[in-house]
Coordinates of C-alpha atoms in Angstrom, one line a residue:
M25 CA 156.9 24.9 203.7
K26 CA 155.8 22.2 201.2
K27 CA 152.2 21.5 200.8
M28 CA 149.9 18.4 199.8
G29 CA 146.8 17.2 198.8
A30 CA 144.9 14.4 200.6
T31 CA 145.3 10.7 198.7
A32 CA 143.9 7.4 199.5
T33 CA 145.1 3.7 199.3
P34 CA 143.5 0.4 200.6
L35 CA 143.8 -0.9 203.7
F36 CA 145.8 -4.2 205.5
K37 CA 145.2 -7.4 206.8
D38 CA 147.8 -9.9 207.7
H39 CA 148.7 -13.5 208.6
Y40 CA 151.8 -16.0 208.8
S41 CA 152.5 -19.5 209.5
I42 CA 155.5 -21.1 210.9
S43 CA 156.4 -23.1 208.1
I44 CA 157.6 -20.3 206.2
I45 CA 160.4 -20.3 208.4
S46 CA 161.6 -23.3 207.3
L47 CA 160.9 -23.1 203.4
T48 CA 163.5 -22.7 201.0
K49 CA 163.3 -20.2 198.5
T50 CA 162.7 -22.8 195.6
L51 CA 159.6 -24.0 197.9
L52 CA 157.8 -21.2 198.6
P53 CA 156.1 -20.1 196.1
W54 CA 153.7 -23.0 195.8
T55 CA 154.0 -24.7 199.3
F56 CA 153.8 -21.4 201.8
F57 CA 150.7 -20.3 200.1
A58 CA 149.0 -23.6 199.5
L59 CA 149.3 -24.3 203.0
F60 CA 148.6 -20.5 204.6
S61 CA 146.8 -18.6 202.3
I62 CA 144.2 -17.8 204.4
A63 CA 146.0 -17.5 207.9
F64 CA 148.3 -14.7 205.9
V65 CA 145.6 -12.9 204.7
R66 CA 143.6 -12.0 208.0
L67 CA 146.9 -11.1 209.8
Y68 CA 147.7 -8.7 207.1
F69 CA 144.0 -6.8 207.1
Y70 CA 144.2 -6.4 211.1
P71 CA 147.0 -4.0 211.1
F72 CA 146.3 -0.8 208.8
L73 CA 143.3 0.1 211.2
P74 CA 141.8 3.6 212.0
F75 CA 143.6 6.2 214.5
T76 CA 141.3 8.3 217.0
T77 CA 142.7 10.9 219.2
T78 CA 143.1 10.1 222.8
P79 CA 141.8 12.1 224.9
S80 CA 141.5 14.9 222.7
P81 CA 138.2 15.7 220.4
K82 CA 138.1 13.1 218.0
T83 CA 139.2 13.7 214.8
D84 CA 138.2 12.2 210.9
D85 CA 138.8 8.1 211.5
F86 CA 140.8 6.0 208.8
S87 CA 138.0 4.2 209.0
H88 CA 136.0 1.3 210.5
S89 CA 137.4 1.2 214.1
S90 CA 138.4 2.9 217.0
Y91 CA 142.2 3.9 217.5
P92 CA 143.7 6.1 220.2
F93 CA 146.0 8.5 218.6
L94 CA 147.8 11.6 219.4
H95 CA 147.8 12.4 222.7
A96 CA 150.8 13.2 224.5
S97 CA 150.9 14.3 228.4
L98 CA 154.4 16.5 228.1
P99 CA 154.5 19.6 227.3
S100 CA 156.3 21.5 224.3
S101 CA 159.6 23.1 224.4
S102 CA 162.4 24.6 222.2
P103 CA 164.7 22.7 220.5
S104 CA 168.1 22.9 222.2
P105 CA 171.4 22.8 220.8
L106 CA 173.7 20.1 220.3
S107 CA 175.9 19.6 223.2
S108 CA 179.6 18.4 222.8
E109 CA 179.3 15.1 223.8
K110 CA 176.6 14.7 221.2
E111 CA 178.7 17.2 218.3
K112 CA 181.5 14.6 218.8
V113 CA 179.1 12.0 217.8
Y114 CA 178.2 13.7 214.8
E115 CA 181.7 14.2 213.6
E116 CA 182.0 10.1 213.8
K117 CA 182.8 8.9 210.5
S118 CA 179.8 6.3 208.6
C119 CA 178.5 3.0 210.7
D120 CA 177.5 -0.1 209.7
Y121 CA 174.3 -0.1 212.3
S122 CA 173.0 -3.1 210.9
N123 CA 176.3 -4.9 213.0
G124 CA 176.3 -5.6 216.4
K125 CA 174.2 -7.0 219.3
W126 CA 171.3 -6.5 221.5
V127 CA 172.4 -5.1 225.5
R128 CA 170.3 -4.5 228.6
D129 CA 169.7 -1.2 229.1
K130 CA 167.9 -0.2 232.5
R131 CA 166.9 3.3 231.4
G132 CA 163.9 1.9 229.1
P133 CA 162.2 3.6 226.4
L134 CA 161.2 7.0 226.2
Y135 CA 157.7 6.6 226.1
N136 CA 154.7 4.6 227.2
D137 CA 151.4 3.6 226.8
T138 CA 150.0 6.9 229.2
N139 CA 152.0 9.4 227.4
C140 CA 151.8 8.4 223.9
G141 CA 148.0 8.1 222.0
M142 CA 149.5 7.7 218.7
M143 CA 150.0 4.4 218.8
K144 CA 147.4 1.5 216.5
E145 CA 145.5 -0.4 220.1
G146 CA 147.1 -3.6 218.3
R147 CA 150.4 -2.2 219.3
N148 CA 150.0 -1.6 222.7
C149 CA 151.0 -4.2 224.7
I150 CA 151.4 -3.2 227.8
T151 CA 147.5 -1.7 227.8
H152 CA 146.1 -5.0 226.8
G153 CA 148.0 -7.2 229.8
R154 CA 151.2 -8.1 228.5
P155 CA 152.7 -9.3 231.6
D156 CA 156.2 -9.6 231.0
S157 CA 158.4 -6.3 230.3
E158 CA 161.6 -7.1 229.9
Y159 CA 161.6 -6.7 226.3
L160 CA 161.6 -2.8 227.2
Y161 CA 164.9 -3.0 228.6
W162 CA 167.2 -4.0 225.6
R163 CA 169.1 -1.6 223.4
W164 CA 170.9 -2.3 220.4
K165 CA 174.7 -1.6 220.2
P166 CA 176.9 -1.7 217.1
S167 CA 180.0 -3.6 216.9
E168 CA 182.2 -0.4 215.9
C169 CA 180.5 2.6 216.6
N170 CA 177.7 4.2 219.0
L171 CA 174.1 4.7 218.6
P172 CA 172.8 7.5 220.4
T173 CA 169.7 7.0 221.8
F174 CA 166.9 9.6 220.1
D175 CA 166.5 12.8 221.4
P176 CA 163.7 14.4 219.9
N177 CA 164.7 18.0 220.0
I178 CA 167.8 17.0 217.7
F179 CA 165.4 15.4 215.0
L180 CA 163.1 18.5 215.1
Q181 CA 165.8 20.7 214.3
L182 CA 166.5 18.3 211.5
V183 CA 163.0 18.2 209.9
R184 CA 162.9 22.3 210.8
N185 CA 160.7 23.5 207.3
K186 CA 160.7 19.9 205.8
H187 CA 158.5 17.3 205.2
I188 CA 158.9 13.8 205.8
A189 CA 156.6 11.3 204.5
F190 CA 156.5 7.3 205.1
V191 CA 155.3 5.0 202.7
G192 CA 154.1 1.8 202.3
D193 CA 152.8 -1.5 204.0
S194 CA 151.7 -1.6 207.6
L195 CA 155.4 -1.6 208.6
A196 CA 155.6 1.6 207.9
R197 CA 152.8 2.7 209.6
N198 CA 154.4 0.6 212.8
Q199 CA 157.5 3.0 211.9
L200 CA 155.5 6.4 212.1
E201 CA 154.3 5.3 214.8
S202 CA 157.1 4.7 216.9
L203 CA 158.9 8.4 215.9
L204 CA 155.4 10.2 216.5
C205 CA 155.6 8.6 219.6
M206 CA 158.9 9.6 220.5
I207 CA 158.5 12.9 219.0
S208 CA 155.7 13.3 220.9
T209 CA 157.2 13.2 224.3
I210 CA 158.4 17.2 223.5
S211 CA 155.9 18.1 221.2
T212 CA 153.0 17.1 220.6
P213 CA 151.9 17.5 216.5
K214 CA 148.3 18.5 215.4
V215 CA 146.4 15.9 212.8
V216 CA 146.2 18.0 209.7
H217 CA 144.3 15.2 207.8
Q218 CA 142.9 11.2 208.8
N219 CA 140.9 9.6 205.8
G220 CA 139.8 6.1 204.8
D221 CA 137.4 5.9 202.7
G222 CA 137.3 2.3 201.3
Q223 CA 139.9 3.1 199.1
G224 CA 143.1 3.7 200.8
K225 CA 144.8 5.1 203.9
F226 CA 146.4 8.6 204.2
G227 CA 147.4 10.5 207.1
Q228 CA 149.0 13.7 208.4
W229 CA 150.3 15.3 211.2
H230 CA 151.7 18.8 211.7
F231 CA 154.6 20.2 214.5
A232 CA 153.7 23.9 214.4
S233 CA 157.1 25.0 216.7
H234 CA 159.3 23.6 214.2
N235 CA 156.5 24.2 210.4
S236 CA 157.3 20.4 210.4
T237 CA 155.1 17.7 208.6
I238 CA 155.0 13.3 208.9
S239 CA 152.4 11.6 206.2
L240 CA 151.7 8.7 205.8
Y241 CA 151.0 7.1 202.6
W242 CA 149.5 3.2 202.1
S243 CA 151.1 1.7 199.2
P244 CA 152.3 -2.0 199.9
F245 CA 153.8 -2.6 196.8
L246 CA 155.0 1.3 195.7
V247 CA 153.5 0.9 192.0
Q248 CA 150.1 0.6 190.7
C249 CA 148.2 -1.9 192.3
V250 CA 144.2 -3.3 192.1
E251 CA 143.9 -5.2 195.9
K252 CA 142.3 -8.3 195.8
S253 CA 138.3 -8.4 196.6
S254 CA 136.1 -10.9 197.4
T255 CA 135.4 -11.8 193.8
R256 CA 139.1 -11.9 192.9
P257 CA 141.7 -13.9 194.7
N258 CA 144.9 -12.3 193.1
N259 CA 146.4 -8.5 193.5
L260 CA 146.8 -7.1 190.1
L261 CA 150.5 -5.4 190.0
Y262 CA 151.3 -3.4 187.0
L263 CA 155.2 -3.4 187.9
E264 CA 156.1 -0.5 185.4
R265 CA 153.7 2.0 186.5
V266 CA 154.6 4.0 190.2
D267 CA 152.0 4.1 192.4
E268 CA 150.4 8.0 191.7
K269 CA 148.6 7.7 195.2
W270 CA 152.0 9.2 196.9
A271 CA 154.6 9.7 193.8
R272 CA 152.4 12.6 193.0
H273 CA 153.4 14.2 195.4
M274 CA 156.8 13.6 195.4
D275 CA 157.9 17.3 194.6
Q276 CA 156.5 18.2 197.8
L277 CA 158.0 15.9 199.9
D278 CA 161.8 16.6 201.4
T279 CA 162.2 13.1 203.3
I280 CA 160.4 9.4 201.6
V281 CA 161.1 6.2 204.0
L282 CA 160.0 3.3 202.1
S283 CA 158.9 0.2 203.8
I284 CA 157.3 -2.8 202.0
G285 CA 158.0 -6.3 201.4
H286 CA 155.2 -8.5 203.1
W287 CA 152.7 -8.0 200.9
F288 CA 154.9 -9.7 197.9
L289 CA 154.5 -13.0 199.2
L290 CA 150.6 -12.8 198.6
P291 CA 149.0 -13.8 195.7
A292 CA 149.4 -11.7 192.5
I293 CA 149.2 -11.7 189.0
Y294 CA 151.9 -9.5 187.6
Y295 CA 151.3 -6.7 184.3
E296 CA 154.2 -5.2 182.5
N297 CA 154.1 -3.4 179.3
G298 CA 150.3 -4.3 178.9
S299 CA 151.0 -7.8 179.6
I300 CA 151.1 -10.5 181.9
L301 CA 154.3 -10.9 182.8
G302 CA 153.6 -13.8 185.5
C303 CA 151.8 -14.4 189.2
H304 CA 152.5 -15.7 192.1
Y305 CA 150.6 -18.5 193.5
C306 CA 147.7 -18.4 190.8
P307 CA 146.6 -22.1 190.9
G308 CA 143.8 -22.7 188.1
L309 CA 144.9 -19.8 186.0
N310 CA 147.0 -20.3 182.7
H311 CA 149.8 -17.8 184.1
T312 CA 153.6 -18.8 184.5
E313 CA 154.5 -18.8 188.0
I314 CA 157.5 -16.6 188.8
G315 CA 158.0 -15.9 192.5
F316 CA 157.9 -12.7 194.0
Y317 CA 161.9 -12.2 194.2
D318 CA 162.3 -10.8 190.7
V319 CA 158.8 -8.6 190.6
L320 CA 160.0 -7.0 194.5
R321 CA 163.1 -6.1 192.1
K322 CA 161.3 -4.4 189.8
A323 CA 159.1 -2.4 192.2
L324 CA 161.9 -1.2 194.1
R325 CA 163.2 -0.1 190.6
T326 CA 160.1 1.4 189.1
T327 CA 160.6 3.6 192.5
F328 CA 163.4 4.5 191.9
N329 CA 163.7 5.4 188.5
S330 CA 160.3 7.5 188.6
I331 CA 162.3 9.6 191.4
I332 CA 165.2 10.4 189.3
E333 CA 163.0 11.1 186.3
R334 CA 160.9 13.5 188.3
K335 CA 164.2 15.1 189.7
L336 CA 166.0 15.2 186.4
R337 CA 162.2 17.2 184.4
G338 CA 162.0 19.7 187.7
K339 CA 166.4 20.3 187.1
G340 CA 166.3 20.4 190.7
K341 CA 163.7 23.4 191.3
N342 CA 162.4 21.6 194.4
G343 CA 165.7 21.2 196.2
I344 CA 166.9 17.8 197.7
I345 CA 164.8 14.7 198.2
D346 CA 166.4 11.9 200.3
V347 CA 165.0 8.5 200.5
V348 CA 165.3 6.1 203.1
V349 CA 164.5 2.0 202.0
T350 CA 163.8 0.1 205.4
T351 CA 164.4 -3.0 204.8
F352 CA 162.8 -5.9 205.2
S353 CA 161.4 -7.1 209.2
P354 CA 161.7 -10.7 209.5
H355 CA 158.3 -12.5 211.3
H356 CA 159.1 -14.8 214.4
F357 CA 155.7 -17.0 214.1
E358 CA 157.1 -20.4 215.8
G359 CA 153.5 -22.4 216.1
D360 CA 150.0 -21.6 214.3
W361 CA 149.2 -18.3 214.3
D362 CA 145.7 -18.9 215.8
K363 CA 147.1 -20.7 218.7
A364 CA 148.7 -19.9 222.2
G365 CA 152.1 -19.8 221.7
A366 CA 152.6 -18.6 218.1
C367 CA 155.6 -16.2 219.1
P368 CA 156.4 -17.2 222.7
K369 CA 159.7 -15.7 223.3
T370 CA 160.0 -13.0 226.0
M371 CA 164.4 -12.5 225.5
P372 CA 166.5 -11.2 222.2
Y373 CA 168.3 -13.7 220.5
E374 CA 172.0 -13.8 220.8
K375 CA 174.6 -12.6 218.4
G376 CA 175.1 -15.8 216.6
E377 CA 172.3 -17.7 217.5
K378 CA 170.1 -17.1 215.1
K379 CA 171.1 -16.8 211.2
L380 CA 169.8 -14.2 208.6
E381 CA 168.9 -16.9 206.2
G382 CA 166.5 -17.9 203.3
M383 CA 163.4 -15.8 202.3
D384 CA 164.7 -12.8 204.9
A385 CA 168.0 -12.6 204.1
E386 CA 167.1 -12.5 199.6
M387 CA 164.3 -10.1 200.8
R388 CA 166.9 -7.9 202.5
K389 CA 169.8 -8.5 199.9
I390 CA 167.7 -7.3 196.7
E391 CA 166.2 -4.0 198.7
I392 CA 170.4 -3.4 199.3
E393 CA 171.6 -3.5 195.5
E394 CA 168.7 -1.8 194.1
V395 CA 169.3 1.0 196.3
E396 CA 173.1 0.8 195.5
I397 CA 172.0 1.0 191.9
A398 CA 169.8 3.8 191.8
N399 CA 172.6 5.6 193.9
N400 CA 174.9 4.7 191.3
K401 CA 172.0 6.1 188.3
A402 CA 171.1 9.1 190.5
K403 CA 175.1 10.2 190.8
S404 CA 175.7 10.1 186.6
E405 CA 172.0 11.1 186.1
F406 CA 172.6 14.4 188.2
N407 CA 176.4 15.7 187.1
E408 CA 174.4 18.8 185.5
F409 CA 172.6 19.7 188.7
G410 CA 174.9 18.5 191.5
R411 CA 173.3 16.0 193.9
L412 CA 169.8 16.3 193.7
I413 CA 168.6 13.1 195.0
R414 CA 170.4 11.0 198.3
L415 CA 169.3 6.9 198.7
E416 CA 170.3 5.2 201.6
A417 CA 169.2 1.8 203.2
L418 CA 168.3 1.7 206.8
D419 CA 169.3 -1.6 207.3
V420 CA 167.6 -3.3 210.3
T421 CA 167.1 -7.1 209.1
E422 CA 169.2 -8.6 211.4
L423 CA 168.6 -6.7 214.8
A424 CA 164.5 -7.4 213.8
L425 CA 165.9 -10.9 213.7
L426 CA 167.4 -11.0 216.7
R427 CA 164.4 -9.4 218.3
P428 CA 161.7 -12.6 218.6
D429 CA 160.5 -10.8 222.0
G430 CA 159.3 -7.9 220.6
H431 CA 156.0 -8.7 218.4
P432 CA 152.1 -8.2 220.2
G433 CA 151.5 -12.3 219.4
P434 CA 148.0 -12.4 221.3
Y435 CA 148.6 -8.9 222.8
M436 CA 147.5 -8.0 219.5
N437 CA 144.2 -8.0 221.0
P438 CA 143.3 -6.7 225.1
F439 CA 143.8 -9.2 227.6
P440 CA 143.3 -12.5 225.6
F441 CA 143.6 -14.9 228.6
A442 CA 141.3 -13.4 231.0
S443 CA 138.7 -16.0 230.4
G444 CA 141.6 -18.5 230.4
V445 CA 143.5 -20.0 227.8
Q446 CA 141.2 -20.4 224.3
E447 CA 141.5 -22.9 222.0
H448 CA 141.7 -20.2 219.4
V449 CA 143.7 -17.0 219.7
Q450 CA 145.2 -14.7 217.4
N451 CA 148.5 -13.7 217.5
D452 CA 150.7 -10.8 215.7
C453 CA 154.5 -11.9 215.1
V454 CA 155.1 -9.5 212.5
H455 CA 154.5 -6.3 213.7
W456 CA 156.2 -4.5 216.4
C457 CA 154.9 -3.4 220.4
L458 CA 155.2 0.5 221.0
P459 CA 157.3 1.1 222.6
G460 CA 159.4 -1.9 221.4
P461 CA 162.3 -2.4 219.2
I462 CA 160.8 -1.1 216.8
D463 CA 162.3 3.0 218.3
T464 CA 166.0 1.6 217.4
W465 CA 164.6 1.8 213.6
N466 CA 164.0 5.6 214.4
E467 CA 167.2 6.2 216.1
I468 CA 169.2 4.7 213.0
L469 CA 166.9 6.9 210.6
M470 CA 167.6 10.1 212.9
Q471 CA 172.0 9.2 212.2
I472 CA 171.6 9.0 208.6
M473 CA 169.5 12.2 208.6
R474 CA 172.5 13.8 210.6
K475 CA 175.1 12.7 208.3
W476 CA 173.5 14.2 205.5
E477 CA 172.5 17.5 207.4
K478 CA 175.9 17.8 207.9

């Protein structure tokens, strides 16, 4: 079993407003931030709050907030062999899971708010009083193949004696929470480490039954960043330097799941090779406005190049490393973030009803392209040692776009309308309820890992 040390990275707050939906690629850099900078920052710092264990004895918190964590009421069980039906699915040809539609599924989710204590309070929509439950009874159906339901026994077999790390922003954490909840239906993990010292976030959980470890690293840009403060409104990004808070443990990881995007919309100043490259929304500063699309591309390329170069230096001594990039997940704000009805939908969009376009399409396009470029580079670089890196995009952008009903909305806080409809109410139309649509991300992740295992 690979071991690793603790690391830390800063906390996350976030908020959006409806106007971004209609903004064109050209207008985004200026109009969006001129109107909605305050709202954006508020929502983004909310999600990355601490875990706590419920009802187990309290472990070290991430930082200043309670978070029911790591409680599962179901017993552990040993892994079961693959059935003949599952073997048949296992043998299927590679599938485009990104193309499909949401269909009704009366079975509902694997877990709920009573048998998983690993979800952040702000995602626990049921416990917080969300009155409708229709959003729980939908399943993603790919157009050309089958997407099996998540099987925690199979997943634990796939990660036996392995270490998986989720690296990125609060949506990386959202996906990790979903995965822990689904696995905990058969096996409860031990909290190995949690910390939050004001400089970062890191968590680690161990499944003793399979000697498997799952870790979380907060790194919203993947590259080195000095986050903004009360005296400096801009993030400072160093685009040629990978963030060592997670990258220094790279040789100890078997699978890395990367999930970034939303933090690139925030005001920032960009550095490259010791010089200021430009900025995104920095009025009053004598820097060139360059937006954030090329910056996202550069950050991904620096990350992938670093993984490849470190593997080359090690000559593959630690075996294959798998890298999965979860693509950009759109928000669904339809009104002011602090008003009731910001994301009011209670049903998915039909296929074709909502078109993937604008910023959402561009962010996804960049991520898909950079994964392909890195894959080609890895293939050419590793001829001497064999295939040491596998990269794949977990393309969820369109299927996420079709689920405006899956966000906490006002139920990011408990019973927001207990005293009637208020003039101001916070809404989260970025992250996902647990259980909810994001569980599908991990169903697809499991199929990617099964394909690699085969």
